[in-house]
Coordinates of N, CA, C and O in Angstrom, one line a residue:
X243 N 6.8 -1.8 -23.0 CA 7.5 -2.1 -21.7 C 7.8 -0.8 -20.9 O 8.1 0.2 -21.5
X244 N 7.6 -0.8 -19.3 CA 8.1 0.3 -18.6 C 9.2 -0.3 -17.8 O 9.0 -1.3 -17.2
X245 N 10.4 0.3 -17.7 CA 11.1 0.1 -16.5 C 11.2 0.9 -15.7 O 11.3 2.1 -16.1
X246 N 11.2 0.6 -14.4 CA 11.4 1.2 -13.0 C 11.9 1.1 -12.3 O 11.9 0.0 -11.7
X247 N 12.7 1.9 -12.1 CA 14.6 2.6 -11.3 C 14.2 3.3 -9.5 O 14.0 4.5 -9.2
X248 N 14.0 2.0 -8.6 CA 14.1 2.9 -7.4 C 15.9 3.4 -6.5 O 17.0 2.8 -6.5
X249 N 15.4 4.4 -5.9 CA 16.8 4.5 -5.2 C 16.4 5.0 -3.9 O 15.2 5.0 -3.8
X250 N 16.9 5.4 -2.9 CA 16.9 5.9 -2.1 C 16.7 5.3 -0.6 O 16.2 5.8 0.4
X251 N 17.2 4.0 -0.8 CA 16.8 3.3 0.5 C 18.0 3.5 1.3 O 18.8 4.3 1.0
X252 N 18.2 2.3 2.6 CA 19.3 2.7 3.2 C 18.9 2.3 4.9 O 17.9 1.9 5.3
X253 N 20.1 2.6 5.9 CA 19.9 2.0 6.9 C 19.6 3.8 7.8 O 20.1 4.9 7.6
X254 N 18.9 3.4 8.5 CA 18.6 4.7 9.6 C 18.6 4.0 10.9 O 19.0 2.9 11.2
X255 N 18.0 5.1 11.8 CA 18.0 4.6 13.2 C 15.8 5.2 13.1 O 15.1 5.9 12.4
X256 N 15.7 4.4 14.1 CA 14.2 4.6 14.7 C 13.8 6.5 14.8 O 14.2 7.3 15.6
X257 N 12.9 6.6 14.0 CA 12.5 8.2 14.3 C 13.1 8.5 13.3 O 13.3 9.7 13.3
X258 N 13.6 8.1 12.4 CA 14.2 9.1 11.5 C 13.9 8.9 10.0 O 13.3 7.8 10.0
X259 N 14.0 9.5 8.8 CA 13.3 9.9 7.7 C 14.5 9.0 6.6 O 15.7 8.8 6.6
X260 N 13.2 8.6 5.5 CA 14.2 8.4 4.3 C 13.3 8.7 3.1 O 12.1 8.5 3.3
X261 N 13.7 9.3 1.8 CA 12.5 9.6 0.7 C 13.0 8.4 -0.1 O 14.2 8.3 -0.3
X262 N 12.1 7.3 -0.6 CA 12.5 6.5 -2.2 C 12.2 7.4 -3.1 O 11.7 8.5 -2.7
X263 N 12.5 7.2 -4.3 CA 12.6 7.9 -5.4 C 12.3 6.2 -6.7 O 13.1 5.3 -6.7
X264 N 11.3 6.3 -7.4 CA 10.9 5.5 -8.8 C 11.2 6.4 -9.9 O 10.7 7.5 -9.8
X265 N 11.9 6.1 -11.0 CA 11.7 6.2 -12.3 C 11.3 5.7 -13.1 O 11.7 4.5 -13.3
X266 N 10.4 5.9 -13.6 CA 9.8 5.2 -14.9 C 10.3 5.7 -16.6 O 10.4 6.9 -17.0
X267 N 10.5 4.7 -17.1 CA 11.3 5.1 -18.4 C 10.1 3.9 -19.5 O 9.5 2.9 -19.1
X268 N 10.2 4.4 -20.6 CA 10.0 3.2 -22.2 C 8.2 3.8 -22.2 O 7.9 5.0 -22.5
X269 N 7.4 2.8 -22.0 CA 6.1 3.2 -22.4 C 5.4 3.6 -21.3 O 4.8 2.8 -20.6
X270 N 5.3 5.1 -20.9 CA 4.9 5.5 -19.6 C 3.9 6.3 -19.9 O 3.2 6.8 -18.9
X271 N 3.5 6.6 -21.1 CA 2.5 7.4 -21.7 C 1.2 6.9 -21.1 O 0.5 7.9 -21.0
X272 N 0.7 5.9 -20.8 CA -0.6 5.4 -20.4 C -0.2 4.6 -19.4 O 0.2 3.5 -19.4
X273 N -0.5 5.7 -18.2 CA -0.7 5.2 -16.6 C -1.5 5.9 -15.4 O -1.5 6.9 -14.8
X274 N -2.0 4.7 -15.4 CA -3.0 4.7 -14.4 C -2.5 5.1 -12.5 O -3.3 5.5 -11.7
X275 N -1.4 4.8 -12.3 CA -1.6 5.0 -11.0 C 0.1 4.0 -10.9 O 0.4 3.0 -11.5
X276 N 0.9 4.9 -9.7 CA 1.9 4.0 -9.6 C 1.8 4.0 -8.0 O 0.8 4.5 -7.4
X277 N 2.7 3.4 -7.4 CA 2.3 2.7 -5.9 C 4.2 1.8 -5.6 O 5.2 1.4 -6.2
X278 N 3.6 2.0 -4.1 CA 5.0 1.0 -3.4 C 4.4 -0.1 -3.1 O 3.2 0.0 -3.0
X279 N 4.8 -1.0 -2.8 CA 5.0 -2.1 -2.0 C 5.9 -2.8 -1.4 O 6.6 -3.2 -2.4
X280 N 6.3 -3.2 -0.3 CA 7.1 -3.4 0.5 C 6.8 -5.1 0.7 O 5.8 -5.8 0.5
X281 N 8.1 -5.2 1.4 CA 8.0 -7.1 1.7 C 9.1 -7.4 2.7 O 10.3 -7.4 2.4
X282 N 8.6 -7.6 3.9 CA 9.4 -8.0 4.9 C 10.3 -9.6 5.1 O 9.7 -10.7 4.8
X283 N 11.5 -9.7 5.5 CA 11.8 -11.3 5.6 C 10.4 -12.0 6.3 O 9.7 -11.5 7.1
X284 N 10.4 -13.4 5.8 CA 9.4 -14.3 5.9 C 8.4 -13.6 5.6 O 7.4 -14.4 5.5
X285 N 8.0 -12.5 5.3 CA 6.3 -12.0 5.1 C 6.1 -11.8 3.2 O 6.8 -11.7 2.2
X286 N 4.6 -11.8 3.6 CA 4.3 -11.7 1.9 C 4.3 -10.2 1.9 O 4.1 -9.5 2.9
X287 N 4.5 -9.7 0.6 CA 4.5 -8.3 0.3 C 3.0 -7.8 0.4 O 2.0 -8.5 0.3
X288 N 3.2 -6.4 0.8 CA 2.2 -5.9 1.2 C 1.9 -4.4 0.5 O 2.9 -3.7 0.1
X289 N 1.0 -4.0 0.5 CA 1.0 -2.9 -0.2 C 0.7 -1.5 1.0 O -0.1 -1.3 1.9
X290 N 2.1 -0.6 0.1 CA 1.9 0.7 1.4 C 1.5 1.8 0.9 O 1.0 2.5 1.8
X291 N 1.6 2.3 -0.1 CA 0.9 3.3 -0.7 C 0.6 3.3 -2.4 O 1.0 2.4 -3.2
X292 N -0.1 4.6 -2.7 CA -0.2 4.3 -4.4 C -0.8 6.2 -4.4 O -1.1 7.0 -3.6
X293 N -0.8 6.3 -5.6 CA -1.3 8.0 -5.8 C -1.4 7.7 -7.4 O -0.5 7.1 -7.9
X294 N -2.7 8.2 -8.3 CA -3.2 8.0 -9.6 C -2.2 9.4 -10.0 O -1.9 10.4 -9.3
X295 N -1.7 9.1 -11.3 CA -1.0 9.6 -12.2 C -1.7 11.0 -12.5 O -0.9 12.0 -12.6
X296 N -3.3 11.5 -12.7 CA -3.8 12.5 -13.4 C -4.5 13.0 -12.6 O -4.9 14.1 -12.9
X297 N -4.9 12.5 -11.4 CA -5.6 13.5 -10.5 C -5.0 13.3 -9.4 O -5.8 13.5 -8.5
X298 N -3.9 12.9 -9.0 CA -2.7 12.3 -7.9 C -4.0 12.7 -6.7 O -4.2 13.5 -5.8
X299 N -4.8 11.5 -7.2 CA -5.5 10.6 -5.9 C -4.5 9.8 -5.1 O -3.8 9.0 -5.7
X300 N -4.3 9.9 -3.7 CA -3.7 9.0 -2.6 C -4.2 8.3 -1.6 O -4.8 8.8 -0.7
X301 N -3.7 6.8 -1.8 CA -4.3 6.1 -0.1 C -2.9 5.4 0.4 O -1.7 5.3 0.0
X302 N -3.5 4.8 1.5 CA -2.3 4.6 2.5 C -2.6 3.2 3.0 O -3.8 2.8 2.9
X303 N -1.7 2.6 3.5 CA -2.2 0.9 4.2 C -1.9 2.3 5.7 O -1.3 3.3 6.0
X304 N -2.9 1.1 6.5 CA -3.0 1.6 7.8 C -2.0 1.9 8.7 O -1.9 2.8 9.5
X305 N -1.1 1.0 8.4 CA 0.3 1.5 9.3 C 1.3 2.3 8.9 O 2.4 2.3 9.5
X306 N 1.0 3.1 7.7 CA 2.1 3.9 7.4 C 1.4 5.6 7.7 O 2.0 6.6 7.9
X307 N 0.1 5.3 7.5 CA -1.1 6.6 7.6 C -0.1 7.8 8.2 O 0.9 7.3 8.7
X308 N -0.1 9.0 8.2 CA 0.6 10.3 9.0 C 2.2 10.1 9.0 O 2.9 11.1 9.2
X309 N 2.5 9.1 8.7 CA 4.0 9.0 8.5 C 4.8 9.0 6.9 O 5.8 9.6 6.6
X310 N 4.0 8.2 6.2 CA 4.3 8.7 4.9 C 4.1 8.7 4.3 O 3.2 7.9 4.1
X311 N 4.7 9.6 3.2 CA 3.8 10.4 2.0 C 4.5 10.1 0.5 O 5.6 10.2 0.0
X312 N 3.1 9.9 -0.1 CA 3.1 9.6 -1.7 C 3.3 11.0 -2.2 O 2.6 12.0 -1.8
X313 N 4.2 11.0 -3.3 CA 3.9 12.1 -4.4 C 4.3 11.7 -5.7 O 4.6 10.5 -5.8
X314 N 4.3 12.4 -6.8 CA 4.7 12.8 -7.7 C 5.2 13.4 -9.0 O 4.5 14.3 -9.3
X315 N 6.0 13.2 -9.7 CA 6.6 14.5 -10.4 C 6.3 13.8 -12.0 O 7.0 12.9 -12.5
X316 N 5.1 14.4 -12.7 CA 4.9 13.9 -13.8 C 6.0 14.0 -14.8 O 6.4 13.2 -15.6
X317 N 6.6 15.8 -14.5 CA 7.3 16.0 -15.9 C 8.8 14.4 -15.4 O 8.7 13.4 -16.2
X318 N 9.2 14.4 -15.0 CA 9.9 13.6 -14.6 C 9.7 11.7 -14.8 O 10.5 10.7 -14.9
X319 N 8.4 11.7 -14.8 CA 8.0 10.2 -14.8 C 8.3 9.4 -13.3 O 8.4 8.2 -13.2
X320 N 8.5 10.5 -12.0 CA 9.0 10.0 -10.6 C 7.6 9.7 -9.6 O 6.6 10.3 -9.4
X321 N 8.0 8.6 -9.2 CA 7.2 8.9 -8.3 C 8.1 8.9 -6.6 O 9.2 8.4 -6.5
X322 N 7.4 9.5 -5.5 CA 8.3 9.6 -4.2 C 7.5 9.1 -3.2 O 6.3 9.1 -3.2
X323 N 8.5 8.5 -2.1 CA 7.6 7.6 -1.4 C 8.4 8.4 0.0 O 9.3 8.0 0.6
X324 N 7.9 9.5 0.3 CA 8.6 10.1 2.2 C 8.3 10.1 3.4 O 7.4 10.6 4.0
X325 N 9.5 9.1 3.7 CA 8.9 8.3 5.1 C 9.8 9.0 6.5 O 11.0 9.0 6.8
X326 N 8.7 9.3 7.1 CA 8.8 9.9 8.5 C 8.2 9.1 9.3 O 7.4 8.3 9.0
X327 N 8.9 9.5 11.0 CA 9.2 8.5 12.1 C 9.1 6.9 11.8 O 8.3 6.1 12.2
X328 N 10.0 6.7 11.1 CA 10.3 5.7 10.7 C 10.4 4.3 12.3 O 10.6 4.6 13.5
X329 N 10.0 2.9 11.8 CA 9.7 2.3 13.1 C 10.5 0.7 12.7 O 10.2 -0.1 11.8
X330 N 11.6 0.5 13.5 CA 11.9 -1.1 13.0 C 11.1 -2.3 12.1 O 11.4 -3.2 11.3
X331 N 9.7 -1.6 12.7 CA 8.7 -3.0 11.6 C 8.9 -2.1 10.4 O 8.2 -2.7 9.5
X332 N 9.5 -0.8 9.7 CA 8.6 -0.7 8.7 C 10.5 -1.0 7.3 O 10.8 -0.5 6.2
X333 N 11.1 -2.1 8.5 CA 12.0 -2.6 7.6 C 11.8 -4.0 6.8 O 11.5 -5.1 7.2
X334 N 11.9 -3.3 5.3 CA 11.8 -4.4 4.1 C 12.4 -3.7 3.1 O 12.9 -2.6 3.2
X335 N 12.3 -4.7 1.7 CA 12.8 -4.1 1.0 C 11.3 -3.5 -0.1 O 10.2 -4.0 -0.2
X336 N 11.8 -2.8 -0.8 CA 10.2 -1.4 -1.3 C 10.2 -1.4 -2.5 O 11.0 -0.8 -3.1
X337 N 9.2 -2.2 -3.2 CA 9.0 -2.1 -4.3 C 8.0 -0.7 -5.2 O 7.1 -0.2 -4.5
X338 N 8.1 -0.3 -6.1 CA 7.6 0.3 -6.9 C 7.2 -0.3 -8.3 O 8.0 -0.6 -9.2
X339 N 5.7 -0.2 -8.2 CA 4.8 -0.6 -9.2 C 4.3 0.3 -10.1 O 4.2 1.5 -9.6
X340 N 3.8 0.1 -11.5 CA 3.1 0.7 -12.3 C 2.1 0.1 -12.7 O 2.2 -1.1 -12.8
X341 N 0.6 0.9 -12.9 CA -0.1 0.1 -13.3 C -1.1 1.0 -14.0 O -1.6 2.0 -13.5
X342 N -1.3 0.5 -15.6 CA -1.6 1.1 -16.7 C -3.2 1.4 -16.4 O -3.6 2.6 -16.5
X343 N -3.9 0.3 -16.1 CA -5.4 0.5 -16.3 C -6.0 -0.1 -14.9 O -5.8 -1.2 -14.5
X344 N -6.7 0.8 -14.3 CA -7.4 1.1 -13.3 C -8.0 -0.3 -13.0 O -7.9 -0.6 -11.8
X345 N -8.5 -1.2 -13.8 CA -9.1 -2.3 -14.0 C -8.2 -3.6 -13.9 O -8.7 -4.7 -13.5
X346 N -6.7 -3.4 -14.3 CA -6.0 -4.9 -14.1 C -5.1 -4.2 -12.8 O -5.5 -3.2 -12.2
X347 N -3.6 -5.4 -12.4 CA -3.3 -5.7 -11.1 C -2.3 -4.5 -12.0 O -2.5 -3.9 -13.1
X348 N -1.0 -4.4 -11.1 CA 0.0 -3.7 -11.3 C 0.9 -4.4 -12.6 O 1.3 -5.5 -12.8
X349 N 1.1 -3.3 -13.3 CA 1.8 -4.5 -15.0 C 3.1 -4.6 -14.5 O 3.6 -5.7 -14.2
X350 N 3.9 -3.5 -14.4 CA 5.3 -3.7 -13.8 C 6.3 -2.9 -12.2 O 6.3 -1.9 -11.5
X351 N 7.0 -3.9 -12.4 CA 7.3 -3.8 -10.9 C 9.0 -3.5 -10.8 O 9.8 -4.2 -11.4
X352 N 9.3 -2.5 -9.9 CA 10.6 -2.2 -10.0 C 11.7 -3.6 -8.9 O 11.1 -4.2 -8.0
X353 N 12.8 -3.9 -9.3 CA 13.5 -4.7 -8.2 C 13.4 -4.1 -7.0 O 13.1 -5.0 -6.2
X354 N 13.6 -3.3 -6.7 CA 12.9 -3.0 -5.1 C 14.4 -2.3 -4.7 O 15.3 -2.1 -5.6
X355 N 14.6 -1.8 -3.1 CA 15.1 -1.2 -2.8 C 14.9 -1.1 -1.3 O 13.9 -0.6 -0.7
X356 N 16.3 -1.6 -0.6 CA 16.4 -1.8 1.2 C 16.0 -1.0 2.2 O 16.6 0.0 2.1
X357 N 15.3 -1.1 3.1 CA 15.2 -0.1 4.0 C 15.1 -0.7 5.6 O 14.3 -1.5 6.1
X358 N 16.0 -0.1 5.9 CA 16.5 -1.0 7.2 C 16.4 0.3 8.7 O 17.0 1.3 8.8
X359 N 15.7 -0.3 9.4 CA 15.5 1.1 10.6 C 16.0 0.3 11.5 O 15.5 -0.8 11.6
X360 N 16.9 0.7 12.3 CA 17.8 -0.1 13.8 C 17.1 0.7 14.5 O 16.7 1.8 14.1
X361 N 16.8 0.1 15.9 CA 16.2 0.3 17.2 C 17.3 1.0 18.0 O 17.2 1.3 19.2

């Protein structure tokens, strides 16, 4: 089993920055790649970034592209999600996934964490 501890959400205003922060704790030894996803009221979750664990490969969903950035901290088991000019649509709440083998879907998923940008 992995569990995953995000923090760092919160309310801002339009243009302005927030970092999430994932912990992964239990069986983290074999992982393939961890990732956010986000989920707006009424909308299905959507996936906004991801970065592979061993060669911290990164992609981006199109609407987050130049604004924010995936990283990493292996010794740590963290992964960081840092979002700049932040935009009212890009309020939801942010999930953080792990996912062991390159080949299946994401195995586990953190409860998520608010992010609210006022106009």
């Amino acid at each position: 089993q992995v569990q995953l501890i995000e923090s760092g959400g919160g309310l801002v205003q339009a243009g302005g920055s927030l970092r999430l922060s994932c912990a992964a704790s239990g069986r983290t030894v074999r992982c393939y790649s961890m990732a956010w996803f986000r989920q707006a009221p009424g909308k299905e979750r959507e996936f906004v970034a991801a970065i592979t664990w061993t060669r911290s490969s990164s992609n981006y969903a199109d609407s987050v592209k130049g604004r924010f950035t995936i990283s990493r901290d292996n010794a740590k088991n963290t992964v960081y999600l840092q979002m700049d000019s932040l935009k009212p649509e890009d309020t939801a709440v942010y999930y953080c996934a792990f996912r062991s083998v390159q080949t299946r879907p994401y195995d586990y998923w953190g409860q998520g964490t608010q992010v609210t940008v006022s106009s």
